[in-house]
Coordinates of C-alpha atoms in Angstrom, one line a residue:
Chain A
X13 CA -13.2 130.7 103.1
X14 CA -10.1 132.1 104.8
X15 CA -7.5 133.5 102.4
X16 CA -4.1 135.3 102.4
X17 CA -4.4 138.9 101.4
X18 CA -1.6 141.2 100.1
X19 CA -1.3 144.9 99.6
X20 CA -0.7 146.8 97.4
X21 CA -1.5 144.8 94.3
X22 CA 1.0 146.8 92.3
X23 CA 3.8 149.0 93.5
X24 CA 6.0 151.2 91.3
X25 CA 9.2 152.6 92.8
X26 CA 12.4 154.2 91.8
X27 CA 15.7 152.4 92.1
X28 CA 17.2 153.0 95.6
X29 CA 13.9 153.6 97.3
X30 CA 12.6 151.5 100.2
X31 CA 9.4 149.5 99.7
X32 CA 7.2 147.6 102.2
X33 CA 5.0 144.8 101.0
X34 CA 2.2 143.8 103.3
X35 CA 0.4 140.5 103.8
X36 CA -2.3 139.2 106.1
X37 CA -1.9 135.4 106.5
X38 CA -4.7 133.1 107.4
X39 CA -5.5 133.6 111.0
X40 CA -4.7 130.2 112.6
X41 CA -1.6 129.7 110.6
X42 CA 1.8 129.8 112.3
X43 CA 4.3 129.6 109.4
X44 CA 4.7 132.5 107.0
X45 CA 6.7 132.7 103.8
X46 CA 7.7 135.1 101.1
X47 CA 8.4 133.9 97.5
X48 CA 9.0 135.9 94.4
X49 CA 8.5 135.2 90.7
X50 CA 10.4 137.1 88.0
X51 CA 8.3 137.2 84.9
X52 CA 8.6 133.9 83.0
X53 CA 10.6 132.2 85.7
X54 CA 10.0 129.8 88.6
X55 CA 8.5 130.7 91.9
X56 CA 11.5 131.1 94.2
X57 CA 11.6 130.9 98.0
X58 CA 12.9 134.0 99.8
X59 CA 12.3 133.5 103.5
X60 CA 10.3 131.6 106.1
X61 CA 9.2 133.0 109.5
X62 CA 8.0 131.2 112.6
X63 CA 7.6 132.2 116.2
X64 CA 8.6 135.8 115.4
X65 CA 11.9 135.0 113.8
X66 CA 13.3 134.0 110.5
X67 CA 13.6 130.3 110.3
X68 CA 15.2 129.9 106.9
X69 CA 16.2 132.2 104.1
X70 CA 17.6 131.8 100.6
X71 CA 20.7 133.4 99.1
X72 CA 18.4 136.0 97.4
X73 CA 17.4 137.3 100.8
X74 CA 20.4 139.4 101.5
X75 CA 20.8 142.4 103.9
X76 CA 18.6 144.6 101.7
X77 CA 15.6 142.4 102.7
X78 CA 13.9 142.1 106.1
X79 CA 10.6 140.7 107.4
X80 CA 8.5 141.6 110.3
X81 CA 5.3 140.6 112.0
X82 CA 4.5 144.0 113.6
X83 CA 1.2 142.9 115.1
X84 CA -0.9 139.8 115.4
X85 CA -2.2 139.9 111.8
X86 CA 0.3 141.6 109.4
X87 CA 3.4 140.1 107.9
X88 CA 5.7 142.5 106.0
X89 CA 8.6 142.3 103.6
X90 CA 10.8 145.3 103.4
X91 CA 13.3 146.0 100.6
X92 CA 15.7 148.7 101.8
X93 CA 17.2 150.0 98.6
X94 CA 15.5 148.5 95.6
X95 CA 17.4 147.5 92.4
X96 CA 16.1 147.0 88.9
X97 CA 16.4 143.2 89.3
X98 CA 14.0 143.3 92.3
X99 CA 11.2 143.8 89.8
X100 CA 9.0 140.7 90.2
X101 CA 5.8 139.3 91.7
X102 CA 6.1 138.8 95.4
X103 CA 3.9 136.2 97.0
X104 CA 3.1 135.8 100.7
X105 CA 2.1 132.3 101.9
X106 CA 1.1 130.7 105.1
X107 CA 0.7 127.3 106.6
X108 CA -0.5 125.6 109.8
X109 CA 2.6 123.4 109.9
X110 CA 5.7 123.4 107.7
X111 CA 4.8 120.3 105.7
X112 CA 1.1 121.1 105.4
X113 CA -0.6 122.9 102.6
X114 CA 0.7 126.4 101.9
X115 CA -1.8 129.0 100.8
X116 CA -0.7 131.9 98.7
X117 CA -1.9 135.4 98.4
X118 CA -2.6 137.1 95.1
X119 CA 0.8 138.8 95.0
X120 CA 2.2 142.2 94.8
X121 CA 3.7 143.2 91.4
X122 CA 6.8 145.3 92.2
X123 CA 8.2 147.4 89.3
X124 CA 11.5 149.2 89.9
X125 CA 12.3 151.9 87.4
Chain B
X21 CA 20.5 118.1 88.1
X22 CA 17.7 120.4 89.0
X23 CA 15.8 119.4 92.2
X24 CA 12.4 119.6 90.5
X25 CA 11.9 119.3 86.7
X26 CA 8.7 120.0 84.9
X27 CA 8.1 120.2 81.1
X28 CA 7.1 123.8 80.5
X29 CA 5.0 122.8 77.5
X30 CA 3.0 124.6 76.2
X31 CA 0.3 121.9 76.1
X32 CA -2.8 122.5 74.0
X33 CA -5.8 120.1 74.2
X34 CA -9.4 120.1 73.1
X35 CA -12.2 120.5 75.6
X36 CA -13.1 117.2 77.2
X37 CA -9.6 115.7 76.9
X38 CA -7.7 114.0 79.7
X39 CA -4.6 116.0 80.6
X40 CA -1.5 114.5 82.1
X41 CA 1.0 116.8 83.8
X42 CA 4.2 115.5 85.3
X43 CA 7.2 116.4 87.5
X44 CA 10.3 114.5 88.4
X45 CA 12.4 115.3 91.4
X46 CA 15.9 114.3 92.6
X47 CA 15.7 114.9 96.4
X48 CA 14.5 111.6 98.0
X49 CA 13.7 113.4 101.2
X50 CA 10.6 115.0 99.6
X51 CA 7.6 113.3 101.1
X52 CA 4.8 115.8 100.5
X53 CA 3.7 117.0 97.1
X54 CA 1.5 119.8 96.0
X55 CA 0.0 120.9 92.8
X56 CA -0.9 124.5 92.2
X57 CA -2.7 126.3 89.4
X58 CA -1.7 129.7 88.5
X59 CA -3.5 132.1 86.2
X60 CA -1.6 134.8 84.5
X61 CA -0.2 137.4 87.0
X62 CA -2.1 135.8 89.9
X63 CA -1.0 133.9 93.0
X64 CA -0.6 130.1 92.9
X65 CA -3.9 128.3 93.9
X66 CA -3.5 125.0 95.8
X67 CA -5.2 122.2 93.9
X68 CA -3.9 119.0 95.4
X69 CA -1.8 117.9 98.4
X70 CA -0.6 114.4 98.7
X71 CA 1.7 112.5 101.0
X72 CA 3.9 109.5 100.0
X73 CA 3.1 107.1 97.1
X74 CA -0.3 106.4 95.6
X75 CA -3.3 108.2 94.2
X76 CA -5.6 111.0 95.5
X77 CA -8.7 112.1 93.7
X78 CA -10.7 115.3 94.0
X79 CA -13.4 115.8 91.5
X80 CA -11.9 115.9 88.0
X81 CA -8.3 116.0 89.4
X82 CA -6.2 113.0 90.3
X83 CA -2.7 113.3 91.8
X84 CA -0.4 110.4 91.6
X85 CA 2.9 109.9 93.4
X86 CA 5.6 107.3 92.6
X87 CA 8.3 107.7 95.1
X88 CA 10.4 104.8 93.8
X89 CA 10.7 106.7 90.4
X90 CA 10.6 110.2 92.0
X91 CA 7.8 111.0 89.6
X92 CA 4.5 112.7 90.3
X93 CA 1.5 113.3 88.0
X94 CA -1.6 115.4 87.9
X95 CA -4.5 114.1 85.7
X96 CA -7.4 116.4 84.7
X97 CA -10.4 114.6 83.4
X98 CA -13.0 116.2 81.1
X99 CA -10.8 119.3 80.7
X100 CA -12.5 122.7 80.4
X101 CA -11.4 126.0 78.9
X102 CA -11.4 127.4 82.5
X103 CA -8.6 124.9 83.2
X104 CA -6.3 126.9 81.0
X105 CA -3.5 128.0 83.3
X106 CA 0.0 127.2 84.4
X107 CA 0.3 124.1 86.6
X108 CA 3.1 124.0 89.2
X109 CA 4.3 121.1 91.2
X110 CA 5.9 122.0 94.5
X111 CA 7.5 120.1 97.4
X112 CA 8.2 121.3 100.9
X113 CA 11.4 120.4 102.7
X114 CA 10.5 117.8 105.3
X115 CA 13.8 117.3 107.1
X116 CA 14.2 117.5 110.9
X117 CA 14.9 121.3 110.9
X118 CA 12.6 122.0 108.0
X119 CA 10.3 125.0 108.0
X120 CA 8.5 124.1 104.8
X121 CA 10.4 125.9 102.1
X122 CA 8.7 125.0 98.9
X123 CA 10.7 124.0 95.8
X124 CA 8.7 124.6 92.6
X125 CA 8.9 123.2 89.2
X126 CA 9.1 125.5 86.2
X127 CA 5.3 125.1 85.5
X128 CA 3.5 123.6 82.5
X129 CA 1.3 126.0 80.5
X130 CA -2.0 124.4 79.6
X131 CA -4.5 125.6 77.1
X132 CA -7.8 123.9 76.7
X133 CA -9.6 125.0 73.5
X134 CA -13.3 124.8 73.0

């Protein structure tokens, strides 16, 4: 069964460093998303991506964040200069259409020290 | 008022019980409804996807939507210890310029004890 994959599973970084989180969405999906979940809190939307551009972003997704689909399979989230409060689980998701089922990856746990 | 509200529990039931999990929402534009199961420190796993009002059944799981009350439910029959997880309701934006941003409830922590 097709699934969304994410790497790495756990990333530890120092404050101020850049990190890139990687995702491989399900192959026939066209809509891609990043969400995050701070420990004990709700899953929060960060950004949606369609047709090689950002279609919607939340107020969390400021200039420190960027997304890219560098090739036909990968979808990346970059945080330019990490802060302590960026520590969270980051989930990638994909969907065939925006209102259809969204399938999530296993997540990357980001720890900023 | 929060867009999606869900009682965080925790909810503890004996094995074999019927479990009822619920969410209320305020945005009448929501038309599609999803239930996810999330094990600790794992990604949300899609359980049920429904559109509009009514019931949908899949094995031991039944999703129910009442759009007039803005209330959705997930029922688990014959609950098993392996059902112990956090259950999240989620709704995608469905407006004309929507790209499917999901709004999640807080999640209900369920424990099924043998």
